[in-house]
Tab-separated table of C-alpha atoms and ligand atoms in Angstrom:
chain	number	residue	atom	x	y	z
A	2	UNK	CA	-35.134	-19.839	-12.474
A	3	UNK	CA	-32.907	-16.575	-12.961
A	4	UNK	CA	-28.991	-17.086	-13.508
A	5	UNK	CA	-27.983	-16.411	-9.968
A	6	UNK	CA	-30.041	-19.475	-8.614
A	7	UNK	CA	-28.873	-21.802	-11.613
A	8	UNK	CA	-25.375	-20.485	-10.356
A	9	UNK	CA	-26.551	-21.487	-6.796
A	10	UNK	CA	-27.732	-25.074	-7.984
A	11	UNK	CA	-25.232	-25.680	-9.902
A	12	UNK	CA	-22.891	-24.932	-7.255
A	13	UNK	CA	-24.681	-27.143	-4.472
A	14	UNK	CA	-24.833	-29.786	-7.317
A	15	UNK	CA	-21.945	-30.292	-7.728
A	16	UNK	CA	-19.733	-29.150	-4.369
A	17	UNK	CA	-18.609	-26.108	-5.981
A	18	UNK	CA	-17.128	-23.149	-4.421
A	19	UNK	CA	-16.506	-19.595	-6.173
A	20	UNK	CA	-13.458	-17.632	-4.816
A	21	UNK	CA	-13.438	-13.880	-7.079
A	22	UNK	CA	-10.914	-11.010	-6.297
A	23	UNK	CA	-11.448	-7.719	-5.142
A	24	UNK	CA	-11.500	-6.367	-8.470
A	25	UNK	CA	-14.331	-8.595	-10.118
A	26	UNK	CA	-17.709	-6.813	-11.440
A	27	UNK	CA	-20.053	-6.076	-8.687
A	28	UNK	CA	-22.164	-9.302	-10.074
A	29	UNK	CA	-19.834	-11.897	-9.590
A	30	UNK	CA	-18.429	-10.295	-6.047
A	31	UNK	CA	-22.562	-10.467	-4.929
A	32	UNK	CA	-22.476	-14.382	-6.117
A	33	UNK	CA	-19.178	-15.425	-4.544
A	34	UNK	CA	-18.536	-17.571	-1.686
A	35	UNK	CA	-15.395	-15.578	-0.839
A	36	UNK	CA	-14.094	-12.445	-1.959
A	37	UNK	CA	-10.484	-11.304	-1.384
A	38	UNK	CA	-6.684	-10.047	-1.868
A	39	UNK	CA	-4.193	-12.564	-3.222
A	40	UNK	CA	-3.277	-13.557	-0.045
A	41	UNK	CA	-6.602	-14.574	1.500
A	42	UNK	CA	-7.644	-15.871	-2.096
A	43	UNK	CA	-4.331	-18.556	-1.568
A	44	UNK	CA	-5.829	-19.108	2.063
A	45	UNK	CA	-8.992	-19.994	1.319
A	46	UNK	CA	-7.771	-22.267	-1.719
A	47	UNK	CA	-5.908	-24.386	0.411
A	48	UNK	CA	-8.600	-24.751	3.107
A	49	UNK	CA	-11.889	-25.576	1.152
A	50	UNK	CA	-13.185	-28.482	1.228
A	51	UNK	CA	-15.529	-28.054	-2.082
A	52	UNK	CA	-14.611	-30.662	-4.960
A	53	UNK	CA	-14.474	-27.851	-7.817
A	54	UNK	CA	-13.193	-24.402	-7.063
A	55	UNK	CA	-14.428	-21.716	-9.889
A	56	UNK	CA	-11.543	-19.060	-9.538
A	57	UNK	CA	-13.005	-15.751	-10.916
A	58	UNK	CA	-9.988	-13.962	-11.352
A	59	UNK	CA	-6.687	-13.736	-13.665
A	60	UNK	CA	-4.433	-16.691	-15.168
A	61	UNK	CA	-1.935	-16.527	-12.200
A	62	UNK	CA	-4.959	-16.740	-9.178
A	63	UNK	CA	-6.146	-19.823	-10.688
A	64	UNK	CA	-2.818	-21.592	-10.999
A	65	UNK	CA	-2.263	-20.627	-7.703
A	66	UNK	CA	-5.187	-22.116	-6.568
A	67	UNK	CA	-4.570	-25.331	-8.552
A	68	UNK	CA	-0.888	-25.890	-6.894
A	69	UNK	CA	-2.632	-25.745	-3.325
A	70	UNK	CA	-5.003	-28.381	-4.787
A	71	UNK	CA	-3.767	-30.709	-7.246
A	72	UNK	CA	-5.836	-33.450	-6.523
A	73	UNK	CA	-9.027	-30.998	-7.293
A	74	UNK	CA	-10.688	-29.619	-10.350
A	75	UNK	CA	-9.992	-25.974	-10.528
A	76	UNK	CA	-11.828	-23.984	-13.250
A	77	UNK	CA	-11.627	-20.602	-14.671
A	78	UNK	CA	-14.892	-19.135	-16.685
A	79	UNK	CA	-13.068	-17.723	-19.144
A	80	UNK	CA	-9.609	-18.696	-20.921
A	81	UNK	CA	-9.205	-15.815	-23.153
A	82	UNK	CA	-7.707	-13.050	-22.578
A	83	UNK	CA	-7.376	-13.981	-18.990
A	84	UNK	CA	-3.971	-12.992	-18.514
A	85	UNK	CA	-2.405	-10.611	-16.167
A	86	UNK	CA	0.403	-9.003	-18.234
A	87	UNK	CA	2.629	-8.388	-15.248
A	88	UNK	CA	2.674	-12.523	-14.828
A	89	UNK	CA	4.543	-13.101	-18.041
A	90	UNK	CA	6.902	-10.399	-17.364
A	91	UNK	CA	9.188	-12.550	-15.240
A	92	UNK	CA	9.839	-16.047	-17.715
A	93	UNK	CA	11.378	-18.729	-16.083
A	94	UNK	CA	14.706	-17.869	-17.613
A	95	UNK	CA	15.099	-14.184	-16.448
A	96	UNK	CA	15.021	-16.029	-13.271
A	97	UNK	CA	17.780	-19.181	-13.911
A	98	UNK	CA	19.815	-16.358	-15.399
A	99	UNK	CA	19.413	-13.764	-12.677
A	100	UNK	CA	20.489	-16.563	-10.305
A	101	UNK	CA	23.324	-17.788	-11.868
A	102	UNK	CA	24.630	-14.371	-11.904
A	103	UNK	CA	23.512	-13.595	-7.938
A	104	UNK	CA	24.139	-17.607	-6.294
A	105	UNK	CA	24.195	-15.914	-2.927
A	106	UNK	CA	20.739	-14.326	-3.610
A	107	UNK	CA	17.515	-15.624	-2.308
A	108	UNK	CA	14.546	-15.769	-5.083
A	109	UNK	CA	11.314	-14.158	-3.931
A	110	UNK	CA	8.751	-13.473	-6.519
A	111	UNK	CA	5.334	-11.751	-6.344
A	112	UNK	CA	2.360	-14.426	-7.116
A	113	UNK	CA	1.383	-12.387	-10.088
A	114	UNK	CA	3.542	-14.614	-11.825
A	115	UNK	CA	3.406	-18.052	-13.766
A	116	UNK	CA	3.737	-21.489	-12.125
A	117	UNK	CA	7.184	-21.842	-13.967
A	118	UNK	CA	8.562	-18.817	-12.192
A	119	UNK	CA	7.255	-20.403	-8.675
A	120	UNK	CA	8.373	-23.186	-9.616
A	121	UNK	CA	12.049	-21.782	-9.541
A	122	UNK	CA	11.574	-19.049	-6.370
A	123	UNK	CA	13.026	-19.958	-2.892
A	124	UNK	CA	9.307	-17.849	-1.947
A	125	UNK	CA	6.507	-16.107	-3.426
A	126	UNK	CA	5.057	-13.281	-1.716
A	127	UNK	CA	1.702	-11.082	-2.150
A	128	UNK	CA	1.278	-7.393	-1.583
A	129	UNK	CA	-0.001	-7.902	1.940
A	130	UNK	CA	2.954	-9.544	2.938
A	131	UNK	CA	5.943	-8.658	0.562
A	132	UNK	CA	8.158	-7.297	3.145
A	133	UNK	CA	7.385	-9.795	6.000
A	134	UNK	CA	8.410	-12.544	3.833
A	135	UNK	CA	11.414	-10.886	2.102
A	136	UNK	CA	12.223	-10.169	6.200
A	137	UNK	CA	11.896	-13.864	6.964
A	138	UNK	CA	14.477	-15.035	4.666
A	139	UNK	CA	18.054	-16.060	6.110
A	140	UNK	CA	20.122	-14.371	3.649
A	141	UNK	CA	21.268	-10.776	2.650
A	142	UNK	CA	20.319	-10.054	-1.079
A	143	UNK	CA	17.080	-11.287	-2.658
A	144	UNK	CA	15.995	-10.880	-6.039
A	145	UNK	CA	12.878	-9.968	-6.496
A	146	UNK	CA	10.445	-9.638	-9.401
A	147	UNK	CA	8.417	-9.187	-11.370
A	148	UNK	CA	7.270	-5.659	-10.204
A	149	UNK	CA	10.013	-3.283	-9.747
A	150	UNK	CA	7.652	-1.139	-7.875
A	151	UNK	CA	6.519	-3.425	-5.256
A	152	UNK	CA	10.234	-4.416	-4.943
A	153	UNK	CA	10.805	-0.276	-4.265
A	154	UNK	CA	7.970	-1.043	-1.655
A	155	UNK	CA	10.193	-3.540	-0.125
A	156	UNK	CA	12.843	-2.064	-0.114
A	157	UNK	CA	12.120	0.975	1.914
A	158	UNK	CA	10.920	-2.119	4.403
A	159	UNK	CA	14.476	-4.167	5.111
A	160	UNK	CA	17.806	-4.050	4.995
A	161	UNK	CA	18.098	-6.786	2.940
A	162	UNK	CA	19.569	-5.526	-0.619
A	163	UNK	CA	16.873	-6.106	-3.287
A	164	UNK	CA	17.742	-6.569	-6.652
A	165	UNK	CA	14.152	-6.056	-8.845
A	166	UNK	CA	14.243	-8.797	-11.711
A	167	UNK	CA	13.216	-7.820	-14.617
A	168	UNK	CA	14.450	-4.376	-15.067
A	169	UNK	CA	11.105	-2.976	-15.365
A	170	UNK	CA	8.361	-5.493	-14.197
A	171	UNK	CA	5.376	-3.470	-13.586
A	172	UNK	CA	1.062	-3.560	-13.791
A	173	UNK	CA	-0.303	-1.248	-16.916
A	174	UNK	CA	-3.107	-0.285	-14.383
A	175	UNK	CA	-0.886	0.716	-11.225
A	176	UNK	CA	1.149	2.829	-13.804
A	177	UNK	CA	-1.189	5.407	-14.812
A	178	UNK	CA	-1.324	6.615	-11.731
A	179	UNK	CA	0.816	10.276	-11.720
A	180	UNK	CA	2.247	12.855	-9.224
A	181	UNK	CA	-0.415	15.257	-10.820
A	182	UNK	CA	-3.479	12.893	-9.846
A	183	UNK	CA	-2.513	13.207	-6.478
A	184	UNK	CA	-1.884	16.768	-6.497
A	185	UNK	CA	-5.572	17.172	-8.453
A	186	UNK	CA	-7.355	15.154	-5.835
A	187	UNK	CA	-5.324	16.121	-2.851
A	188	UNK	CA	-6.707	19.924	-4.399
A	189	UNK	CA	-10.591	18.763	-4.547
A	190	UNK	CA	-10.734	16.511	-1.593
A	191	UNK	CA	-8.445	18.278	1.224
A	192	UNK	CA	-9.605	15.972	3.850
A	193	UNK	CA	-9.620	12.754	1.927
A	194	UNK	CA	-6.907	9.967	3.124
A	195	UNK	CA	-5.397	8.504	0.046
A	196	UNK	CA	-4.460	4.671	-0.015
A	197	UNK	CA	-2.274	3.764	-3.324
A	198	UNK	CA	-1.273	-0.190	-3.863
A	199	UNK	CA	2.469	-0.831	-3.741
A	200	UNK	CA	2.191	-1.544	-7.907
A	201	UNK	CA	2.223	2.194	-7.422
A	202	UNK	CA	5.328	4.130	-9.042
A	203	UNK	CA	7.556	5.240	-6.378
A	204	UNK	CA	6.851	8.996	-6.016
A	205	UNK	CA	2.863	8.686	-6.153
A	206	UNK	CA	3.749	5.524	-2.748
A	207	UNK	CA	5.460	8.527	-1.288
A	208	UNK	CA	3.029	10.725	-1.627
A	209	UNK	CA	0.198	8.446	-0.071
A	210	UNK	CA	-0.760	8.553	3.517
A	211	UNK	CA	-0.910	4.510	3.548
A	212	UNK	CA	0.472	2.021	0.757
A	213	UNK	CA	-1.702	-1.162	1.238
A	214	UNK	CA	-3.180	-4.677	-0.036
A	215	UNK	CA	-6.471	-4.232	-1.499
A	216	UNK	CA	-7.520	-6.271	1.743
A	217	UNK	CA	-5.588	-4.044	3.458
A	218	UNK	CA	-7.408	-0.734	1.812
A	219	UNK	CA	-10.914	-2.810	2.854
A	220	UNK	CA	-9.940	-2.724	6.390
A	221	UNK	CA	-8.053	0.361	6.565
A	222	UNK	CA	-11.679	2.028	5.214
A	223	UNK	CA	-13.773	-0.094	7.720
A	224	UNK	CA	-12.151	0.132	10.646
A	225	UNK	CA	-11.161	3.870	10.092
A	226	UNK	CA	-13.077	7.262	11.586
A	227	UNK	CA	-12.290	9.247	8.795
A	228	UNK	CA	-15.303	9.260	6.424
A	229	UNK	CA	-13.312	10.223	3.202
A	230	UNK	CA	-11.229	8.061	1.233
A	231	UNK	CA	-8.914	8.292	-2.276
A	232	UNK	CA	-8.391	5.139	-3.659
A	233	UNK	CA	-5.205	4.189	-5.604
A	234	UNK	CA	-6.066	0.722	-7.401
A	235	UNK	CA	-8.668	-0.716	-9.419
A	236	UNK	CA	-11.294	0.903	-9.828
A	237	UNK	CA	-13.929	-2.088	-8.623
A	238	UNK	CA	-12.558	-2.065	-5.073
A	239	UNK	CA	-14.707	0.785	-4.464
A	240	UNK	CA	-17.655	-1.548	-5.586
A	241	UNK	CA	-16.239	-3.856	-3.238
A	242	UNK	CA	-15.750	-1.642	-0.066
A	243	UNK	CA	-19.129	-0.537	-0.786
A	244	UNK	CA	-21.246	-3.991	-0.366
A	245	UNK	CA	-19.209	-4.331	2.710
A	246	UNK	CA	-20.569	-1.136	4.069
A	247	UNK	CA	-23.902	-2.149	2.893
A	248	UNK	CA	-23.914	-4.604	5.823
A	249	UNK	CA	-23.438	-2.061	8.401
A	250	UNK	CA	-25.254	0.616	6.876
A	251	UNK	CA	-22.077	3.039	7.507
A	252	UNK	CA	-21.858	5.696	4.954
A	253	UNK	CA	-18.209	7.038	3.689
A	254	UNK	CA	-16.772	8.823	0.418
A	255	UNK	CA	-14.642	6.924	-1.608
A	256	UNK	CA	-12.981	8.520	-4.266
A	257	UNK	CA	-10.991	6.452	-7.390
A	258	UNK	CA	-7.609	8.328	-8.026
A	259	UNK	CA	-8.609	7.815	-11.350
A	260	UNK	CA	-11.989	6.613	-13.288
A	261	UNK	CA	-9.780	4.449	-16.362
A	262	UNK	CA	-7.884	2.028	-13.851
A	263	UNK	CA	-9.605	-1.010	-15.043
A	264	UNK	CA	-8.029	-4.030	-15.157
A	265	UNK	CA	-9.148	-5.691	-18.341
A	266	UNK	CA	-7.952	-9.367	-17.877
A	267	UNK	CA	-10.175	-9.348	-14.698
A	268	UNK	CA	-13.655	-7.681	-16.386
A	269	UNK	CA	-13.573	-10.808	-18.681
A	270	UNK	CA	-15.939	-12.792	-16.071
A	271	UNK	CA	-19.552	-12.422	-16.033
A	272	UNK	CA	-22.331	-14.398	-14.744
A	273	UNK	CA	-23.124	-16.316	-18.006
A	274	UNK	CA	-19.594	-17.421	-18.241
A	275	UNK	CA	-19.771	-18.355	-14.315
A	276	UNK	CA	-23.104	-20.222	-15.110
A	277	UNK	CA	-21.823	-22.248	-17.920
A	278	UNK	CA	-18.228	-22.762	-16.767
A	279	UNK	CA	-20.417	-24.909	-13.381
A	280	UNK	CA	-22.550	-26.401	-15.865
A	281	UNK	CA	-19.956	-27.675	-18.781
A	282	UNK	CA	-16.989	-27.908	-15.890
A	283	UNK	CA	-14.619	-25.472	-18.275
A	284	UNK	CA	-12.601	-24.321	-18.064
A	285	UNK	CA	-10.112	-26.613	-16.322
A	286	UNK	CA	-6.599	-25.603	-15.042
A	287	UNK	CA	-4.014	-28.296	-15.488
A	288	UNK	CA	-0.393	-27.908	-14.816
A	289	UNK	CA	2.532	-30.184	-15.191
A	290	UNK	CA	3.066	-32.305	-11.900
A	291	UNK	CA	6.820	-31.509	-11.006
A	292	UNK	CA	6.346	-27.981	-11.598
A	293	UNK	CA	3.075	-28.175	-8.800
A	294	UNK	CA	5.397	-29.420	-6.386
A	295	UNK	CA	8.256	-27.283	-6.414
A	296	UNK	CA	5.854	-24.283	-7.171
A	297	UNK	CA	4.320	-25.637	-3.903
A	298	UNK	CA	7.260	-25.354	-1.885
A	299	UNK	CA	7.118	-21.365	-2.512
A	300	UNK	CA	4.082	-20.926	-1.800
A	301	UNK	CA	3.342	-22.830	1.620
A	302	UNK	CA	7.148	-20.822	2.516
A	303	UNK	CA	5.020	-17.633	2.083
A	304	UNK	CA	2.193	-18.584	3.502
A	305	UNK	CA	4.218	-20.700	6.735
A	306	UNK	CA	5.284	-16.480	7.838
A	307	UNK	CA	3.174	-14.525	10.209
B	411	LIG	P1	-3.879	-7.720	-4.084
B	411	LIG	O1	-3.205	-8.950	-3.643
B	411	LIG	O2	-3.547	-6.511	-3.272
B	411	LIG	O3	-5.357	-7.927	-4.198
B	411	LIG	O4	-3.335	-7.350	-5.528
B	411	LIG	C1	-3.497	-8.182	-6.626
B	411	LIG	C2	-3.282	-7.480	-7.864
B	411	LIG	O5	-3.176	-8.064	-8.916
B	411	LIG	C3	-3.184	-6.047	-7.789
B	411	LIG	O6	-3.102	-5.527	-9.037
B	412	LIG	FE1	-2.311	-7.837	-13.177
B	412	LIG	FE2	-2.384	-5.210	-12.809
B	412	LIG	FE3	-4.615	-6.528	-13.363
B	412	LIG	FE4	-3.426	-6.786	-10.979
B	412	LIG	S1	-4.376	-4.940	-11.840
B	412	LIG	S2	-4.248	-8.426	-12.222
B	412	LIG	S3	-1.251	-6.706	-11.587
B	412	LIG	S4	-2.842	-6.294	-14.692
């Protein structure tokens, strides 16, 4: 028996199901029951009826998917190095402080954040839905964190006055990304659409024909005529658009905006650590019971808008 069918018996075994993100290696996107953005990654969460949820992804995904489901075991294959540095950018007291400067503000913050920080936000929001939620709140100031480039993303999106807490929240991938790659690949691909994430820096957003989810890139690509794409994120969502046009045999161009944005934290998976986290049931997310509840509260806000 090869890994991929001890994965696969293991899984049945025991009731498992494996939700990866978008940016996983191509291996553990081909073995997963669901791949996804942050958003559909909290949907399916909170609608599976599996026992044990293996959450390839980073620190915050798999808290996120333990607060939807206390009362089951959710495990992560890997505990090391596992975090997404943009998540402990935001500490629970930036936030106390932030609102005891602001007590008219509304708190929304970004999921890529820790269940403390949830714990304390009146919503959290995900790049597919940022500005709908921020929209939804009755109030006219919201602080928002921690990326202060998804809050610029916002921004241009309400009225609503947005004050980005921390200062200077932001991904290390998302930030290599420069005026002069898009002015290089704009050069060498004239009739390529380019799609950047809103983790983007300002001026490269502006310069982008679409700012999107990476679900939202996924569809834009599908669903699109155009048969070139540039591709502002991660590098492994081209792996990922790719397997999806696998199924329909359609063939595009997808071009990364740059070959070194990796995201570290989330190349930390692989199948041996997915085989032996089903087999050993390791490595198990636990979080402290009051803070699941409140952090709750946030979440089921965001997810509650349209
Ligand atoms: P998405 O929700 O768009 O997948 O983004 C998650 C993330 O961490 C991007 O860096
Ligand atoms: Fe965090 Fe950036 Fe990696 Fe997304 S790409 S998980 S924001 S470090």
């Amino acid at each position: 028996m090869d890994i991929v069918q001890r994965i696969s018996q293991l899984k049945e075994e025991k009731n498992a199901v494996i939700l990866a993100h978008n940016y996983q290696r191509e291996e553990i996107q081909r073995i997963a029951d669901f791949v996804g953005d942050s958003l559909e990654l909290c949907i399916k969460a909170k609608e599976t009826d599996a026992d044990i949820i293996v959450f390839c992804g980073v620190d915050f995904m798999a808290e996120t998917a333990k607060i939807l489901n206390s009362d089951k075991k959710v495990l992560i294959p890997e505990i090391k190095d596992i975090e997404c540095p943009m998540a402990h950018q935001l500490p629970a007291e930036v936030v106390r402080k932030a609102k005891e400067e602001h007590p008219d503000a509304m708190v929304v913050v970004y999921v890529n954040t820790l269940a403390e920080t949830k714990a304390l936000a009146d919503a959290t929001c995900t790049s597919a839905n940022a500005d709908r939620v921020v929209n939804s709140l009755d109030c006219d100031k919201v602080l928002f964190g921690p990326d202060r480039n998804l809050a610029y993303f916002v921004s241009k999106r309400t009225d609503k006055e947005i004050i980005p807490i921390p200062e200077d929240g932001h991904c290390y991938v998302h930030k290599k990304f420069t005026v002069e790659d898009v002015k290089r690949v704009r050069r060498e691909y004239p009739n390529a659409e380019l799609l950047v994430h809103p983790e983007c820096d300002p001026e490269v957003q502006d310069l982008a024909d679409y700012v999107l989810s990476t679900g939202g890139m996924i569809r834009h690509v599908l669903n699109s005529d155009k048969k070139e794409f540039i591709i502002g994120t991660e590098c492994e969502l081209i792996t990922r658009i790719k397997l999806e046009l696998e199924k329909t045999g359609e063939e595009k161009v997808l071009i990364p905006l740059r070959k070194d944005a990796i995201c570290d934290p989330m190349k930390r998976i692989t199948l041996e650590k997915v085989e032996r986290c089903l087999r050993e049931e390791k490595y198990e997310i636990t979080l402290d019971e009051k803070i699941i509840k409140k952090a709750r509260i946030a979440i089921e806000r965001m997810l509650s808008v349209k």
